[in-house]
Short mmCIF file of C-alpha atoms in Angstrom, two decimals:
data_model
loop_
_atom_site.label_atom_id
_atom_site.label_comp_id
_atom_site.label_asym_id
_atom_site.label_seq_id
_atom_site.Cartn_x
_atom_site.Cartn_y
_atom_site.Cartn_z
CA UNK A 97 27.35 41.59 -25.02
CA UNK A 98 31.12 42.64 -24.04
CA UNK A 99 33.33 44.24 -26.37
CA UNK A 100 35.41 42.36 -28.80
CA UNK A 101 38.84 43.25 -26.43
CA UNK A 102 36.82 41.46 -23.47
CA UNK A 103 35.99 38.52 -25.47
CA UNK A 104 39.52 37.95 -25.76
CA UNK A 105 40.59 39.05 -22.46
CA UNK A 106 42.05 35.54 -21.80
CA UNK A 107 44.56 35.60 -24.37
CA UNK A 108 45.22 39.29 -23.60
CA UNK A 109 47.14 41.94 -20.82
CA UNK A 110 45.60 44.92 -19.20
CA UNK A 111 49.36 46.43 -20.47
CA UNK A 112 47.89 45.65 -23.90
CA UNK A 113 44.62 47.36 -23.62
CA UNK A 114 46.78 50.61 -22.22
CA UNK A 115 48.95 50.35 -25.32
CA UNK A 116 45.86 50.20 -27.65
CA UNK A 117 44.62 53.10 -26.34
CA UNK A 118 47.86 55.00 -26.55
CA UNK A 119 48.03 53.86 -30.04
CA UNK A 120 44.45 54.46 -30.91
CA UNK A 121 44.14 57.79 -28.72
CA UNK A 122 47.87 59.12 -28.34
CA UNK A 123 47.87 62.72 -27.02
CA UNK A 124 44.10 62.68 -26.09
CA UNK A 125 43.73 63.47 -22.43
CA UNK A 126 42.78 60.48 -19.71
CA UNK A 127 43.30 62.48 -16.92
CA UNK A 128 43.02 66.21 -16.01
CA UNK A 129 43.47 67.62 -12.55
CA UNK A 130 40.59 70.08 -11.29
CA UNK A 131 42.74 72.07 -8.56
CA UNK A 132 46.51 72.08 -10.97
CA UNK A 133 47.57 72.23 -14.56
CA UNK A 134 48.34 68.41 -14.57
CA UNK A 135 46.95 66.52 -17.64
CA UNK A 136 47.75 62.56 -18.55
CA UNK A 137 47.55 61.64 -22.41
CA UNK A 138 46.88 58.10 -22.92
CA UNK A 139 50.34 57.81 -24.78
CA UNK A 140 52.14 59.04 -21.21
CA UNK A 141 49.62 56.54 -19.38
CA UNK A 142 50.94 53.85 -21.38
CA UNK A 143 55.27 55.36 -21.03
CA UNK A 144 54.59 55.89 -17.36
CA UNK A 145 52.88 52.35 -17.01
CA UNK A 146 56.28 50.90 -18.45
CA UNK A 147 58.27 52.81 -16.59
CA UNK A 148 56.82 51.88 -13.24
CA UNK A 149 56.83 48.37 -14.22
CA UNK A 150 61.00 48.56 -15.06
CA UNK A 151 60.35 49.93 -11.43
CA UNK A 152 58.64 47.46 -10.15
CA UNK A 153 60.82 44.69 -11.49
CA UNK A 154 63.92 46.82 -10.35
CA UNK A 155 62.75 46.05 -6.71
CA UNK A 156 62.22 42.28 -6.89
CA UNK A 157 58.40 42.43 -7.41
CA UNK A 158 56.33 40.11 -9.61
CA UNK A 159 53.06 39.37 -11.25
CA UNK A 160 50.73 38.39 -8.29
CA UNK A 161 52.44 40.43 -5.61
CA UNK A 162 50.41 42.60 -3.62
CA UNK A 163 51.37 46.25 -2.97
CA UNK A 164 49.56 49.10 -1.09
CA UNK A 165 48.89 52.59 -2.61
CA UNK A 166 48.98 55.41 0.05
CA UNK A 167 48.88 58.50 -2.63
CA UNK A 168 47.35 61.98 -1.84
CA UNK A 169 47.46 63.41 -5.19
CA UNK A 170 44.83 62.22 -7.24
CA UNK A 171 46.02 62.19 -10.52
CA UNK A 172 49.62 60.43 -9.08
CA UNK A 173 47.34 57.65 -7.77
CA UNK A 174 45.55 57.11 -10.57
CA UNK A 175 48.95 56.45 -12.64
CA UNK A 176 50.32 54.22 -10.08
CA UNK A 177 46.99 52.53 -10.27
CA UNK A 178 46.94 51.57 -13.54
CA UNK A 179 50.14 51.12 -13.77
CA UNK A 180 50.39 48.29 -10.76
CA UNK A 181 47.24 46.54 -12.47
CA UNK A 182 49.36 46.68 -15.61
CA UNK A 183 52.00 44.86 -14.06
CA UNK A 184 49.84 42.03 -13.14
CA UNK A 185 50.16 43.12 -9.38
CA UNK A 186 47.47 43.32 -6.99
CA UNK A 187 46.65 46.63 -5.47
CA UNK A 188 45.11 47.49 -1.86
CA UNK A 189 44.38 51.03 -2.09
CA UNK A 190 44.79 52.92 1.37
CA UNK A 191 42.80 55.96 2.34
CA UNK A 192 45.56 58.64 2.46
CA UNK A 193 43.44 60.89 4.56
CA UNK A 194 44.25 59.25 7.45
CA UNK A 195 47.80 59.87 9.47
CA UNK A 196 50.33 57.05 9.22
CA UNK A 197 50.29 54.96 12.02
CA UNK A 198 53.52 54.08 13.92
CA UNK A 199 55.69 51.16 12.07
CA UNK A 200 54.51 49.05 14.44
CA UNK A 201 51.10 49.46 13.80
CA UNK A 202 51.19 50.05 10.03
CA UNK A 203 53.31 46.75 9.84
CA UNK A 204 50.30 44.67 11.65
CA UNK A 205 48.02 46.39 8.63
CA UNK A 206 50.23 45.27 5.86
CA UNK A 207 50.68 41.76 7.25
CA UNK A 208 47.15 41.62 7.48
CA UNK A 209 46.70 42.29 3.85
CA UNK A 210 49.68 40.69 3.00
CA UNK A 211 51.59 43.60 1.34
CA UNK A 212 54.87 43.35 -0.46
CA UNK A 213 55.53 47.18 -0.66
CA UNK A 214 53.77 50.12 -0.16
CA UNK A 215 53.53 52.77 -3.06
CA UNK A 216 53.16 56.23 -1.60
CA UNK A 217 54.08 59.97 -1.81
CA UNK A 218 55.06 60.55 1.57
CA UNK A 219 57.92 60.00 4.01
CA UNK A 220 57.84 56.45 5.18
CA UNK A 221 57.20 55.68 9.08
CA UNK A 222 61.11 55.08 10.65
CA UNK A 223 61.85 51.31 11.38
CA UNK A 224 59.05 50.12 9.15
CA UNK A 225 60.45 46.68 7.86
CA UNK A 226 58.37 46.71 4.49
CA UNK A 227 59.61 48.29 0.87
CA UNK A 228 58.81 51.88 0.51
CA UNK A 229 58.13 53.10 -3.30
CA UNK A 230 58.43 56.74 -2.86
CA UNK A 231 56.48 58.13 -6.09
CA UNK A 232 58.42 61.60 -5.73
CA UNK A 233 61.75 59.26 -6.39
CA UNK A 234 60.39 57.57 -9.76
CA UNK A 235 59.57 60.39 -12.43
CA UNK A 236 58.34 58.84 -15.84
CA UNK A 237 61.10 58.73 -18.70
CA UNK A 238 59.83 60.28 -21.61
CA UNK A 239 59.92 57.10 -23.80
CA UNK A 240 60.52 53.25 -22.42
CA UNK A 241 60.44 50.50 -24.12
CA UNK A 242 58.08 47.64 -23.57
CA UNK A 243 59.10 45.18 -21.44
CA UNK A 244 59.45 41.61 -22.31
CA UNK A 245 57.24 40.84 -19.58
CA UNK A 246 53.43 40.46 -19.82
CA UNK A 247 51.30 40.40 -17.24
CA UNK A 248 47.94 38.56 -18.23
CA UNK A 249 44.75 40.32 -17.47
CA UNK A 250 43.72 37.22 -15.35
CA UNK A 251 46.83 38.18 -12.95
CA UNK A 252 46.55 40.86 -10.02
CA UNK A 253 44.09 43.17 -9.36
CA UNK A 254 42.45 45.03 -6.32
CA UNK A 255 42.50 44.26 -2.95
CA UNK A 256 39.72 46.39 -0.70
CA UNK A 257 37.60 46.28 2.49
CA UNK A 258 34.03 46.55 1.92
CA UNK A 259 31.60 48.86 4.16
CA UNK A 260 30.18 46.92 6.10
CA UNK A 261 26.76 47.63 5.28
CA UNK A 262 25.32 43.67 4.42
CA UNK A 263 27.02 42.69 7.28
CA UNK A 264 31.18 42.27 9.24
CA UNK A 265 33.69 44.21 6.73
CA UNK A 266 35.31 41.79 4.87
CA UNK A 267 38.76 41.85 2.55
CA UNK A 268 37.83 41.12 -1.08
CA UNK A 269 40.09 40.48 -3.89
CA UNK A 270 39.04 41.81 -7.44
CA UNK A 271 40.95 40.43 -10.43
CA UNK A 272 41.94 42.83 -13.25
CA UNK A 273 39.65 40.99 -15.64
CA UNK A 274 36.67 41.66 -13.47
CA UNK A 275 37.37 45.23 -12.87
CA UNK A 276 37.85 45.85 -16.85
CA UNK A 277 34.66 43.95 -17.63
CA UNK A 278 32.11 45.97 -14.85
CA UNK A 279 34.49 48.97 -16.38
CA UNK A 280 33.54 48.24 -19.88
CA UNK A 281 29.51 47.33 -19.17
CA UNK A 282 29.30 50.81 -16.98
CA UNK A 283 31.10 52.85 -19.65
CA UNK A 284 28.56 51.48 -22.30
CA UNK A 285 25.47 51.88 -20.27
CA UNK A 286 26.00 55.65 -19.84
CA UNK A 287 26.80 55.52 -23.33
CA UNK A 288 30.28 56.82 -23.12
CA UNK A 289 32.26 58.23 -25.89
CA UNK A 290 35.46 59.55 -26.75
CA UNK A 291 34.13 62.99 -26.96
CA UNK A 292 33.11 62.49 -22.82
CA UNK A 293 33.96 64.10 -19.68
CA UNK A 294 33.46 62.86 -16.40
CA UNK A 295 33.96 64.92 -13.19
CA UNK A 296 34.68 62.66 -10.21
CA UNK A 297 35.02 64.15 -7.28
CA UNK A 298 34.57 61.09 -4.88
CA UNK A 299 37.59 58.66 -2.81
CA UNK A 300 39.96 56.66 -5.29
CA UNK A 301 40.36 54.18 -2.86
CA UNK A 302 36.83 53.01 -2.97
CA UNK A 303 35.24 50.98 -5.79
CA UNK A 304 33.50 53.19 -7.09
CA UNK A 305 35.91 55.62 -8.31
CA UNK A 306 38.16 53.30 -9.53
CA UNK A 307 35.71 51.17 -11.79
CA UNK A 308 32.74 53.75 -12.79
CA UNK A 309 35.27 56.72 -12.97
CA UNK A 310 39.09 55.53 -13.59
CA UNK A 311 38.62 52.41 -15.80
CA UNK A 312 35.00 53.00 -17.19
CA UNK A 313 36.45 56.54 -18.76
CA UNK A 314 39.38 54.45 -19.68
CA UNK A 315 37.63 51.75 -21.46
CA UNK A 316 35.34 54.02 -23.27
CA UNK A 317 38.39 56.18 -24.39
CA UNK A 318 37.00 59.74 -22.94
CA UNK A 319 38.83 61.95 -20.37
CA UNK A 320 37.83 62.21 -16.32
CA UNK A 321 38.29 65.26 -14.29
CA UNK A 322 39.63 64.00 -11.06
CA UNK A 323 39.38 66.60 -7.44
CA UNK A 324 40.71 65.90 -4.07
CA UNK A 325 36.98 66.04 -2.77
CA UNK A 326 33.63 67.90 -3.89
CA UNK A 327 33.96 71.69 -3.55
CA UNK A 328 30.38 73.49 -3.35
CA UNK A 329 32.11 77.01 -4.36
CA UNK A 330 32.35 77.52 -7.90
CA UNK A 331 30.95 74.04 -8.54
CA UNK A 332 29.37 74.90 -11.68
CA UNK A 333 31.48 77.21 -12.95
CA UNK A 334 34.46 74.81 -12.51
CA UNK A 335 31.96 72.60 -14.44
CA UNK A 336 31.56 74.76 -17.43
CA UNK A 337 35.51 75.79 -17.44
CA UNK A 338 36.56 72.09 -17.91
CA UNK A 339 33.62 70.90 -20.43
CA UNK A 340 32.35 68.31 -18.11
CA UNK A 341 29.67 66.20 -19.67
CA UNK A 342 28.76 63.46 -16.53
CA UNK A 343 29.67 63.93 -12.89
CA UNK A 344 30.10 60.78 -10.46
CA UNK A 345 28.38 61.54 -7.32
CA UNK A 346 26.84 60.36 -4.30
CA UNK A 347 23.25 61.53 -2.57
CA UNK A 348 25.05 63.71 -0.64
CA UNK A 349 26.83 66.13 -3.21
CA UNK A 350 23.21 65.95 -5.36
CA UNK A 351 21.72 67.83 -1.96
CA UNK A 352 24.12 70.48 -1.68
CA UNK A 353 23.87 70.88 -5.49
CA UNK A 354 20.17 71.38 -5.73
CA UNK A 355 19.90 74.64 -5.24
CA UNK A 356 22.00 77.41 -7.11
CA UNK A 357 24.45 80.15 -5.21
CA UNK A 358 23.58 83.44 -6.40
CA UNK A 359 23.01 83.48 -10.46
CA UNK A 360 25.00 80.58 -11.41
CA UNK A 361 23.87 78.91 -14.20
CA UNK A 362 24.60 75.21 -14.60
CA UNK A 363 26.21 74.28 -17.82
CA UNK A 364 23.80 72.97 -20.71
CA UNK A 365 26.49 70.33 -21.60
CA UNK A 366 26.14 68.26 -18.59
CA UNK A 367 24.15 65.23 -19.70
CA UNK A 368 23.70 63.16 -16.31
CA UNK A 369 24.47 63.04 -12.60
CA UNK A 370 25.37 59.53 -11.61
CA UNK A 371 24.03 58.63 -7.94
CA UNK A 372 25.80 55.83 -5.69
CA UNK A 373 26.85 54.70 -2.32
CA UNK A 374 23.32 55.35 -0.73
CA UNK A 375 19.48 55.67 -0.98
CA UNK A 376 18.09 58.71 -2.88
CA UNK A 377 15.15 59.76 -1.69
CA UNK A 378 12.70 60.63 -4.70
CA UNK A 379 12.19 64.13 -3.87
CA UNK A 380 15.66 65.17 -4.07
CA UNK A 381 15.69 63.47 -7.18
CA UNK A 382 12.55 65.17 -8.64
CA UNK A 383 13.95 68.73 -7.36
CA UNK A 384 17.34 68.25 -8.69
CA UNK A 385 16.14 67.41 -12.10
CA UNK A 386 13.67 70.21 -12.29
CA UNK A 387 16.14 72.81 -10.90
CA UNK A 388 19.00 71.73 -13.27
CA UNK A 389 17.89 69.81 -16.03
CA UNK A 390 20.08 67.35 -15.66
CA UNK A 391 19.27 63.58 -15.36
CA UNK A 392 19.83 61.64 -12.49
CA UNK A 393 20.88 58.09 -13.31
CA UNK A 394 20.12 56.17 -9.81
CA UNK A 395 22.50 53.20 -9.45
CA UNK A 396 23.49 50.48 -6.61
CA UNK A 397 26.42 48.04 -6.67
CA UNK A 398 28.78 46.64 -4.03
CA UNK A 399 32.59 45.96 -3.30
CA UNK A 400 32.36 42.50 -3.74
CA UNK A 401 30.98 42.82 -7.26
CA UNK A 402 33.55 45.01 -8.31
CA UNK A 403 30.87 48.45 -8.25
CA UNK A 404 27.76 48.65 -9.97
CA UNK A 405 25.05 45.55 -9.98
CA UNK A 406 22.11 47.80 -11.53
CA UNK A 407 21.34 51.10 -12.70
CA UNK A 408 18.15 53.24 -14.14
CA UNK A 409 18.86 53.88 -18.02
CA UNK A 410 19.59 57.44 -19.26
CA UNK A 411 16.31 56.85 -21.43
CA UNK A 412 13.04 55.58 -21.10
CA UNK A 413 11.31 54.58 -17.77
CA UNK A 414 13.21 54.66 -14.41
CA UNK A 415 12.43 53.00 -11.32
CA UNK A 416 12.90 55.83 -8.51
CA UNK A 417 14.85 54.47 -5.73
#
């Protein structure tokens, strides 16, 4: 059954959910960086969301507008992502690993997605017509008063392009209410609590990391470590040092972790690794679980469904494959 907060979704805003988490969890961490000392608490997330709301308002953006998100740093991406949703905007995450095309090509892409602005951590191409919000120019204030404008939960959301595995790639608009609802289901299916800490090396411009990692962690009131990508060297020691209890992965990552390097030890506190985005072979699953003593949770989802559709349970009978 949906949580009480979601049953009243039509009466509330995502910003109110952010504020509730801040009041309840205060300085508890929501995000940590795997490669830097960055740490973002639930209180800081609320403050930055309010600061960004003022920036959006000052730039003439209103609830329902569309913004592109082209940010390389995972923690900065996550903050901007949640802040834009909290302001009732539609967010179109863009792959930051690709080179920015010339202004004309980028303008064509912006027009196709119907974007009103781009949020980025890099310089704008010259002669670009679209508004460019540089995250490096908008440091968050220490304290911000809530805006009088509260965006409804049913406004705004994420604009994504499907993978094309079921046909021609499509542009999908997933409302915030759907994202939050699915994230809450994922959090409860994986029995996430405030004592859990996830690890996500998957790209944040895909629905998996956005819902299963960022938003499910937010809904559970737990914490999440973000990495720029998967690094095999020193992986298990990193999981131990950061006190990770679950890992968000894909079969290609599991195949790299099935064998240990040297005398590295697998931390006992890691209770499951989640596999998605591609089929996982039965022999690989069995070998991984035998070698690591970590349960593999296979799941299947689609961008159109805001990620997870079905998943094996943490306990009890599981259907391999």
